[in-house]
Coordinates of C-alpha atoms in Angstrom, one line a residue:
M1 CA 0.2 -0.2 0.3
Q2 CA 1.0 3.6 -1.1
G3 CA 2.2 5.6 1.9
K4 CA 1.3 9.3 2.3
I5 CA 4.0 11.7 1.7
S6 CA 3.8 15.2 3.0
V7 CA 3.9 17.9 0.7
E8 CA 7.4 19.6 0.9
F9 CA 8.3 23.0 -0.2
A10 CA 11.7 24.6 0.6
P11 CA 11.6 27.7 -1.6
I12 CA 14.7 29.8 -3.2
K13 CA 16.3 31.9 -1.0
S14 CA 16.9 35.0 -3.2
K15 CA 15.8 38.3 -2.8
A16 CA 17.2 39.2 -6.4
K17 CA 14.5 39.2 -9.3
S18 CA 16.3 37.5 -11.6
F19 CA 19.1 34.8 -10.8
A20 CA 20.1 32.0 -12.8
M21 CA 18.5 28.8 -11.8
N22 CA 17.5 25.7 -14.0
I23 CA 14.7 23.5 -12.2
F24 CA 13.9 20.0 -13.8
V25 CA 10.6 17.8 -13.0
L26 CA 10.9 14.6 -12.2
G27 CA 8.5 11.3 -12.4
T28 CA 7.8 8.1 -13.2
G29 CA 6.0 8.8 -16.1
R30 CA 2.3 8.9 -16.7
C31 CA 1.3 11.4 -13.9
G32 CA 1.1 15.0 -15.5
T33 CA 4.5 15.7 -17.3
T34 CA 2.7 16.8 -19.9
T35 CA 0.6 18.9 -18.8
F36 CA 3.0 20.4 -16.1
M37 CA 4.8 21.5 -19.2
Q38 CA 2.1 23.0 -20.8
A39 CA 1.3 24.8 -17.5
C40 CA 5.3 26.5 -17.4
K41 CA 4.7 27.6 -20.7
H42 CA 2.4 30.6 -19.1
V43 CA 5.6 31.5 -16.8
S44 CA 7.7 34.6 -18.0
N45 CA 10.7 34.4 -16.5
F46 CA 11.5 31.0 -17.2
S47 CA 11.7 28.9 -20.5
T48 CA 10.4 25.5 -20.9
A49 CA 10.5 22.0 -22.4
H50 CA 9.2 18.5 -22.2
E51 CA 12.0 15.5 -23.0
S52 CA 14.2 17.9 -25.3
R53 CA 17.5 16.2 -25.1
A54 CA 15.9 13.1 -24.0
N55 CA 17.7 11.4 -27.6
L56 CA 21.2 13.0 -26.5
I57 CA 24.2 11.5 -24.7
G58 CA 27.0 12.2 -23.3
E59 CA 27.5 16.0 -21.7
R60 CA 24.9 17.3 -24.3
R61 CA 22.7 15.3 -22.8
L62 CA 21.9 17.5 -19.7
C63 CA 23.4 20.8 -21.7
Y64 CA 20.2 22.8 -20.2
P65 CA 20.2 26.9 -20.6
K66 CA 19.9 28.9 -17.7
N67 CA 16.3 29.9 -16.1
H68 CA 15.0 26.8 -18.1
I69 CA 12.4 24.8 -16.5
E70 CA 12.8 21.1 -18.3
V71 CA 10.2 18.4 -17.7
D72 CA 11.9 14.9 -18.1
N73 CA 11.0 11.8 -16.7
R74 CA 13.6 9.9 -17.6
L75 CA 16.0 11.8 -16.0
S76 CA 14.7 9.8 -13.4
W77 CA 16.7 7.2 -14.4
L78 CA 19.6 9.5 -14.6
L79 CA 19.5 11.3 -11.2
G80 CA 23.8 10.6 -10.1
R81 CA 24.4 12.4 -13.3
L82 CA 22.5 15.3 -12.6
D83 CA 23.6 15.6 -9.2
E84 CA 27.0 16.1 -10.4
A85 CA 26.2 18.7 -13.3
Y86 CA 23.4 20.3 -11.3
G87 CA 23.5 19.4 -7.6
K88 CA 22.3 21.6 -5.3
N89 CA 22.5 24.8 -7.7
A90 CA 18.9 23.7 -9.2
F91 CA 15.1 23.6 -8.2
Y92 CA 13.7 20.0 -8.4
V93 CA 10.4 19.0 -8.5
H94 CA 9.4 15.3 -7.6
L95 CA 5.5 15.4 -9.4
M96 CA 3.4 12.4 -7.9
R97 CA 0.1 10.8 -9.0
N98 CA -1.3 7.6 -7.0
E99 CA 0.7 4.9 -8.3
D100 CA -2.0 2.7 -9.0
S101 CA -3.5 5.0 -11.4
V102 CA 0.4 5.2 -12.8
A103 CA 0.6 1.3 -13.1
K104 CA -2.8 1.0 -14.6
S105 CA -1.9 4.2 -17.3
Y106 CA 1.9 2.6 -18.3
L107 CA 0.1 -1.2 -18.2
K108 CA -1.8 0.0 -21.7
R109 CA 1.7 0.2 -23.4
W110 CA 2.9 -3.3 -21.8
E111 CA 3.7 -4.9 -24.9
N112 CA 4.7 -1.8 -26.2
R113 CA 8.6 -2.2 -27.1
S114 CA 9.3 1.3 -27.0
S115 CA 7.9 2.2 -24.0
I116 CA 10.1 1.8 -20.3
V117 CA 7.9 -0.3 -18.6
F118 CA 8.3 -2.8 -21.9
G119 CA 12.2 -2.0 -21.1
Y120 CA 11.7 -2.1 -17.4
R121 CA 10.5 -5.7 -17.9
S122 CA 12.4 -7.2 -20.2
S123 CA 15.9 -6.1 -19.1
I124 CA 15.7 -4.3 -15.8
I125 CA 14.1 -6.9 -14.3
L126 CA 16.8 -10.2 -15.9
G127 CA 14.3 -13.2 -16.6
L128 CA 10.6 -11.9 -15.2
D129 CA 8.9 -15.0 -13.3
K130 CA 6.1 -15.6 -15.9
S131 CA 3.7 -15.7 -12.8
A132 CA 4.0 -12.5 -12.6
E133 CA 1.2 -10.2 -12.4
P134 CA 1.7 -7.3 -15.1
L135 CA 0.4 -4.9 -12.6
D136 CA 2.0 -5.5 -10.0
V137 CA 5.4 -5.1 -12.3
V138 CA 4.1 -2.2 -13.5
R139 CA 3.8 -0.7 -9.6
D140 CA 7.1 -2.4 -8.6
M141 CA 8.6 0.1 -11.8
C142 CA 7.1 2.9 -10.1
Q143 CA 7.9 2.8 -6.5
T144 CA 11.4 2.0 -7.7
V145 CA 11.3 5.4 -9.4
N146 CA 9.9 7.2 -6.8
A147 CA 11.9 6.0 -4.1
N148 CA 15.6 7.0 -6.2
I149 CA 13.9 10.4 -6.4
T150 CA 13.4 11.1 -2.2
Q151 CA 16.4 9.4 -1.8
F152 CA 18.4 12.2 -4.6
L153 CA 16.1 14.9 -3.0
K154 CA 17.3 14.3 0.8
D155 CA 20.0 17.1 0.8
K156 CA 18.4 19.4 -1.9
P157 CA 17.8 22.9 -0.2
H158 CA 15.3 23.8 -3.2
K159 CA 12.4 21.4 -3.8
A160 CA 8.7 20.7 -4.2
I161 CA 6.5 17.5 -4.0
V162 CA 3.6 18.2 -6.6
R163 CA 0.7 15.6 -6.5
L164 CA -1.8 15.6 -8.9
E165 CA -4.2 14.9 -6.9
S166 CA -3.7 18.2 -5.2
I167 CA -2.7 20.3 -7.7
N168 CA -3.9 23.5 -7.6
E169 CA -3.0 23.5 -4.4
D170 CA 1.0 22.3 -4.8
F171 CA 1.6 23.6 -8.0
G172 CA 0.2 27.5 -6.4
A173 CA 2.8 26.6 -4.0
F174 CA 5.4 25.6 -6.3
W175 CA 4.8 28.8 -8.3
N176 CA 5.7 30.6 -5.1
A177 CA 8.3 28.6 -4.5
A178 CA 10.7 28.6 -7.3
K179 CA 9.3 32.5 -7.5
L180 CA 7.8 32.4 -11.0
E181 CA 6.4 35.1 -13.1
G182 CA 3.4 35.1 -15.7
N183 CA -0.1 33.8 -16.0
R184 CA -0.6 32.0 -12.4
A185 CA -4.4 32.0 -13.8
S186 CA -3.8 30.3 -17.3
A187 CA -1.4 28.0 -16.1
L188 CA -3.5 26.5 -13.4
A189 CA -6.4 26.1 -16.2
E190 CA -3.9 23.8 -18.2
W191 CA -4.7 21.2 -15.7
D192 CA -8.5 21.0 -16.6
I193 CA -7.3 19.9 -19.9
Q194 CA -6.4 16.4 -20.6
H195 CA -3.1 16.0 -22.2
N196 CA -1.7 13.1 -23.5
S197 CA -4.0 10.8 -22.4
S198 CA -2.6 7.0 -22.3
E199 CA -4.2 5.1 -25.5
R200 CA -3.6 1.3 -26.4
R201 CA -0.8 1.1 -28.7
D202 CA 0.5 -2.7 -30.5
T203 CA 4.1 -4.2 -30.1
L204 CA 5.3 -1.6 -32.4
G205 CA 4.3 1.4 -30.5
R206 CA 1.7 2.1 -33.0
R207 CA -1.6 3.9 -32.0
R208 CA -4.5 1.0 -31.8
F209 CA -8.2 2.4 -32.5
G210 CA -10.9 -0.6 -31.6
G211 CA -8.3 -2.9 -31.5
V212 CA -6.9 -2.4 -35.3
T213 CA -3.9 -0.3 -36.1
R214 CA -3.6 2.1 -38.7
V215 CA -1.3 0.1 -40.6
A216 CA -4.0 -2.7 -40.5
K217 CA -6.5 -1.0 -41.9
I218 CA -4.6 0.2 -45.3
P219 CA -5.6 -3.1 -46.9
R220 CA -9.1 -3.5 -46.4
K221 CA -9.3 0.0 -47.3
L222 CA -7.5 -1.3 -50.8
A223 CA -9.7 -4.0 -51.0
R224 CA -13.2 -2.3 -50.7
I225 CA -11.9 0.6 -53.5
G226 CA -10.6 -2.1 -56.0
K227 CA -14.6 -4.2 -55.5
G228 CA -15.8 -0.4 -56.5
L229 CA -13.4 0.1 -59.5
P230 CA -15.2 -2.5 -62.1
G231 CA -18.5 -0.4 -61.7
F232 CA -17.1 2.7 -61.6
I233 CA -15.0 1.8 -65.3
K234 CA -18.1 0.4 -67.0
R235 CA -20.2 3.8 -66.1
A236 CA -16.9 5.5 -67.6

């Protein structure tokens, strides 16, 4: 059973109106990261991006501009390097959602070979017991990621825990703690819009519609067109 974690805010202690600081939003994924990025687009004193350097390696992977908010759940797997690069000189957000809700959302990507959950169950967990319940495996991944972030944040002076279940209160407190400027009302309104909803995908990561992929629909459409051609030719 998931334990209750109290919301904690450690604000930036600076009297200066503008200062150089990076903000990193960490989480399991499927916890509101896309919406968080959309909300932060209404911030005027920081740039904002979502997984903007997720395709890079080496030093370039963590080379972010100053006064930038980066929302990237994959950074949760790079915490050692993130600590070396930024350490206590950044503001960190642990974005959290009820672990059962996250697990059920990830479960829809169980067979998607490009998903994190597929990599976790096939490579991180070596030789997964066939009797293991998929939902339990996904819960295990979520608990692992959240525990790693919690330990990472222990010595960080600037941090916030933001829960999806109390997002209006927590995001507002984060806004104050990080000394954000901009249209706060519009930022909060983004949380009323559904972004990046989970949908069923096939093993190659293609979206499924009613159990049939778009690719699978193409032959059927061509067949219908072919059946209609003889009549069309006669009338021409």
